[in-house]
Amino acid sequence: MTDSYHPARIEPDIQQHWEAQAAHRAERGSGERFYCLSMFPYPSGKLHMGHMRNYTIGDVISRYLRMCGRRVLQPMGWDAFGLPAENAAMANGVPPAEWTRRNIAHMRTQLKSLGFAIDWERELATCDPDYYRWNQWFFLRLLERGVAYKKTGVVNWDPVDQSVLANEQVVDGRGWRSGALVEKREIPMYYLRITDYAQELLDSLDQLDGWPERVRTMQANWIGRSEGAEISFACGTETIKVFTTRPDTLMGATYMAVAAEHPLARKAARDNPALAEFIALCQQGGVSEAELATQEKLGMDTGLKAIHPLTGAELPVWVANYVLMGYGEGAIMAVPGHDERDFEFALKYELPIVQVVSLPDGRAYDASSWHEDYVVKSGQLLNSGPYDGLSCEAGFEAIVNDLESRSAGRARVQFRLRDWGISRQRYWGCPIPIIHCDHCGDVPVPDEDLPVRLPEDLVPDGAGNPLARCEAFVNTTCPKCGRPARRETDTMDTFVDSSWYFLRYTCSDNDQAMVDEQTNAWMPVDQYIGGIEHAILHLLYARFWTKLMRDEGLVAVDEPFARLLTQGMVLAETYYREDAAGRRQWFNPADVDVERDDKGRFVRALLRSDGQPVHAGGVEKMAKSKNNGVDPQALVDQYGADTVRLFSMFAAPPEQSLEWSDAGVEGAWRFLKRLWSGVRAHLDTGSAGGGLDPTRLDQAGLELRRLLHETIAKVGDDFGRRYTFNTAIAAIMEFSNHLNRYQQEPAADRSLCQEAWTGIVRLIAPVTPHIAEALWQSLGHAGSVFDAGWPAVDESALVRQTVTLVVQVNGKVRGRLALPPDSPREQVEHLAMAEENVRRFVEGQSVRRVIVVPNKLVNIVVG
RNA sequence: GCCGGGGUGGCGGAACUGGUAGACGCGCCGGACUCAAAAUCCGGUUCUGGAAACAGAGUGAGGGUUCGAUUCCCUCCCCCGGCACCA
């Protein structure tokens, strides 16, 4: 053992040793299986702090459970298809395949240098044909079952680049490269019927009790089940079908509104140029919901009249940009009296507003301004003819019944969730295995011809999909009739790739089948860890895909992830200077020095290169745009993997955002140095001397041993149940402070010190595995610390001689009592009253109550 | 706009079931060691008053429930995540 801690010397050796021993192979061990999965990274170039944090959390859990005797699978792979590779190709002229594979190689090296207990034999990349062939194979099964189907969908269209744009490529309504105004355009796409699974996806959320409540709530709201009615309004020879959650307010409907894309709107526009112009206006802008929901409400009368199915009254039909074609029927009955958006619209276009539900406490209705209580369902119907006086519930039922008897409507459940469009007009993705034949139509590629390989040498240029221009790919023959035909050039949404990768890890060596019996042996994933930003889409699609595979008889589980941990973002301070035009130039925190006053408060920040001040821009998510990224690799090179791992686990609990601090890293480094020198000092005193005999310990020894076993209990609880690694580490630090102090006493018991150090080394091992292995051997053990087992709590060591009770008067602390545990209530009260300081506050007042919480607190209520 | 989450010392955070607010770490202040510096070690550190004992205030703002509220309820402010083609 060296005198001081040198991570650069020990870490590579230990990593090589693990590799030589195949220490992280999932088949090792004999205990119950545990599948610990971290969300796989997009290979963007190099590891960032978010990855580092995510995988450290997974590694701590994996290594802790491994020490507890579980057989742990911790795999790793690459979410390797996607837009950034195409953007990099445009910038550098390098094919996405080459760029991606180079990034993977580099990031794999980085992950290895961090010492994660990953079973690398199962590694996969979604851009490998061996992986994506199964996307294609399963897509064909879904097509056979009718789960996959084709229909048109709306996309962002850049008229200059002649390209479909992703939502993030639309900036302020314009294409990010061309600057052209973006238009909505309808194109044919493949969809998956996730709405057929909406009810099951909603219902089984209840079983996911290992998921954070907020994620379940977000998913439930996303699925958005609502009970209401479908109502048909005659409109000339056509019918306008609407869905409403408030059929009870039908008598308050004063106009109809349809989406700009609604067939009726298009028809009406044919001989109405003004309306056609308005519809064209609605086609401008992007398709994202945030954009649609925040735009100004606009509308135009079509001149058409719809017939109210109960009263026969004529209602004007409007086109309105707040009605979405993608939700419900693309048309609504507007009840401005009891819907805020309809109200706003009616007020703007001077449409009639009718109150049909009475307000609570007989409040007066005000048709000139909106009030929240207009949507309440607790009142009685009025202005509703035969339904007057009914409650909303009764009115709902009566009106739906009447509609049904006239074949003008029925009760129906509607989901907010829409079917999943999986077609992407992009090159770097999994080809959709379809061949278009002029004679046979859309023909699935036969299973034996899979995979449809993506050519890997194309370079996108931003103008459309290069795959569509790749003759060698596009031109083929029809599998049915053998005549010349064209391949589909759309690729799959990358969410398809990430919807089942966790299944493939369990059987990645099987080239005959998508999954096998190993899959059912490992599934479900016991613990899934990833960013909160995936709370809805990725997790919902993965749940859905798992159910699809279950219904195909491929997997046994209903739900893929038993327990979910959503980690927070990694943040860092930002610094900038403003130029004359008000543009900000951002400086990396590593290049800035901070001056503080003598109370440690921030005074100013100076750029190291020129000594001149910069502005502090607050703490933000690490991002290229703010130049506040901290490179984990630089820190690993400087301090070693253990220090970086330790700080990232210590600085915040996993669910919260983590603020990066170089000074904090320094603190983690100091702790590991003290740990090293503490063990070193212990070993320098000579032999540990026989076994520990607790009965021969003095007061200080008993106290230290109690702290040791309290710490073992606390750390095990924090690692195993709470997943609050920060408090586990704090407890280990606290105990090691005590131990360092204790072992400097001349009367310190050497055997107790030995027990304590071997305890600490095992407790910290999941977080800082390299130093733990090294110290474990220094303390005289052969073999790996991860084979040593988790330390056991000695219950007898936990017994306390005294407990401290707080004495309060009227809820304010006025004194403390040191008493044997479980002292009788009378004695506690008596001693509390006798306290000098307590008497001062009780004197002259009458004692009304005395509350005693055993072993904790006495509160004397006076007054 | 809609859905979800958060706000505690100079800073990151702790307080797990309504019971001592500020564990642990950073920073800062003072001291030891050193020719000196770095590193290391020891002590102090919520704010206000006080030499101290101690007292008062204090968990985004305001109100409520309770013997007792960071924790439960109501109203408001600010920050962050998601919104279906970023992953």
Short mmCIF file of C-alpha atoms (C1' of nucleotides) in Angstrom, two decimals, chain A residues 79 82-83 155 166-168 221-222 289 293-294 416 418 424-426 534 596 598 601 650-651 653 659 663 670 674 714 721-722 726 730 733-734 737 806 812 814 816 837 841 849 851 859, chain B residues 1-5 7 10-16 19-21 23-29 39-43 47-48 54-57 66-68 80-87:
data_model
loop_
_atom_site.label_atom_id
_atom_site.label_comp_id
_atom_site.label_asym_id
_atom_site.label_seq_id
_atom_site.Cartn_x
_atom_site.Cartn_y
_atom_site.Cartn_z
CA ASP A 79 -29.42 4.50 -29.34
CA GLY A 82 -31.30 9.82 -35.20
CA LEU A 83 -31.04 13.38 -36.34
CA VAL A 155 -45.84 17.43 -40.87
CA ALA A 166 -38.59 18.04 -36.93
CA ASN A 167 -40.32 20.31 -34.41
CA GLU A 168 -36.95 21.38 -33.00
CA ASN A 221 -53.07 12.82 -18.21
CA TRP A 222 -51.34 12.16 -21.50
CA GLU A 289 -48.97 21.46 -29.83
CA ALA A 293 -52.05 26.19 -28.17
CA THR A 294 -50.40 29.58 -27.75
CA ARG A 416 -56.49 12.34 -25.81
CA ARG A 418 -53.37 9.64 -30.64
CA ARG A 424 -39.89 9.57 -40.75
CA GLN A 425 -38.72 11.14 -43.97
CA ARG A 426 -35.11 10.68 -42.90
CA HIS A 534 -38.53 10.66 -20.90
CA ARG A 596 -15.73 36.32 -2.49
CA ASP A 598 -14.92 37.58 4.05
CA ARG A 601 -20.46 35.69 -0.48
CA PHE A 650 -23.02 13.10 -2.96
CA ALA A 651 -24.07 16.52 -4.29
CA PRO A 653 -30.35 13.00 -4.37
CA GLU A 659 -25.45 21.54 -9.54
CA ALA A 663 -14.95 22.89 -5.29
CA ARG A 670 -10.18 15.10 0.08
CA ARG A 674 -8.53 10.84 4.26
CA LYS A 714 -28.56 3.56 7.56
CA ARG A 721 -34.79 1.24 -0.18
CA ARG A 722 -34.56 5.02 -0.35
CA ASN A 726 -26.19 11.53 -0.86
CA ALA A 730 -22.88 11.72 4.38
CA MET A 733 -18.25 10.52 6.02
CA GLU A 734 -19.62 11.26 9.45
CA ASN A 737 -14.64 11.33 11.00
CA VAL A 806 -36.02 17.91 24.06
CA LYS A 812 -40.16 26.34 21.83
CA ARG A 814 -36.09 25.40 26.45
CA ARG A 816 -32.72 18.95 27.11
CA ASN A 837 -34.63 27.22 32.04
CA PHE A 841 -40.88 30.06 31.20
CA ARG A 849 -51.26 20.22 28.93
CA ILE A 851 -47.37 16.22 25.66
CA ASN A 859 -43.95 19.88 25.24
"C1'" G B 1 -51.86 27.69 -23.48
"C1'" C B 2 -52.20 22.60 -21.19
"C1'" C B 3 -49.95 18.62 -17.94
"C1'" G B 4 -46.12 17.57 -14.10
"C1'" G B 5 -42.33 19.03 -10.52
"C1'" G B 7 -38.35 26.96 -4.00
"C1'" G B 10 -22.94 32.78 1.50
"C1'" C B 11 -23.48 27.73 -1.79
"C1'" G B 12 -25.00 22.15 -2.78
"C1'" G B 13 -28.09 19.89 0.33
"C1'" A B 14 -30.26 17.14 5.47
"C1'" A B 15 -34.58 16.75 8.52
"C1'" C B 16 -37.72 9.26 6.01
"C1'" G B 19 -42.05 16.31 16.97
"C1'" U B 20 -34.56 19.49 18.38
"C1'" A B 21 -34.49 23.30 11.29
"C1'" A B 23 -26.64 16.50 9.28
"C1'" C B 24 -22.66 15.93 5.54
"C1'" G B 25 -19.81 18.72 2.11
"C1'" C B 26 -18.25 23.44 -0.12
"C1'" G B 27 -16.99 28.43 0.83
"C1'" C B 28 -15.42 31.87 4.42
"C1'" C B 29 -12.94 33.37 9.27
"C1'" A B 39 -0.96 20.12 0.88
"C1'" U B 40 -2.50 18.58 5.70
"C1'" C B 41 -4.44 19.13 10.70
"C1'" C B 42 -7.44 21.81 14.75
"C1'" G B 43 -11.45 25.38 16.03
"C1'" C B 47 -29.55 36.02 10.84
"C1'" U B 48 -30.15 40.04 14.71
"C1'" C B 54 -29.33 33.34 26.60
"C1'" A B 55 -33.26 35.84 23.89
"C1'" G B 56 -35.84 37.19 19.30
"C1'" A B 57 -36.55 36.07 14.10
"C1'" U B 66 -52.56 21.84 15.30
"C1'" C B 67 -49.90 21.60 21.86
"C1'" G B 68 -46.35 21.62 17.77
"C1'" C B 80 -37.63 24.01 -14.21
"C1'" G B 81 -39.35 19.39 -17.26
"C1'" G B 82 -42.92 17.51 -21.13
"C1'" C B 83 -46.36 18.78 -25.14
"C1'" A B 84 -46.48 13.51 -29.84
"C1'" C B 85 -40.43 14.57 -35.79
"C1'" C B 86 -34.39 16.34 -30.24
"C1'" A B 87 -33.14 12.06 -27.68
#
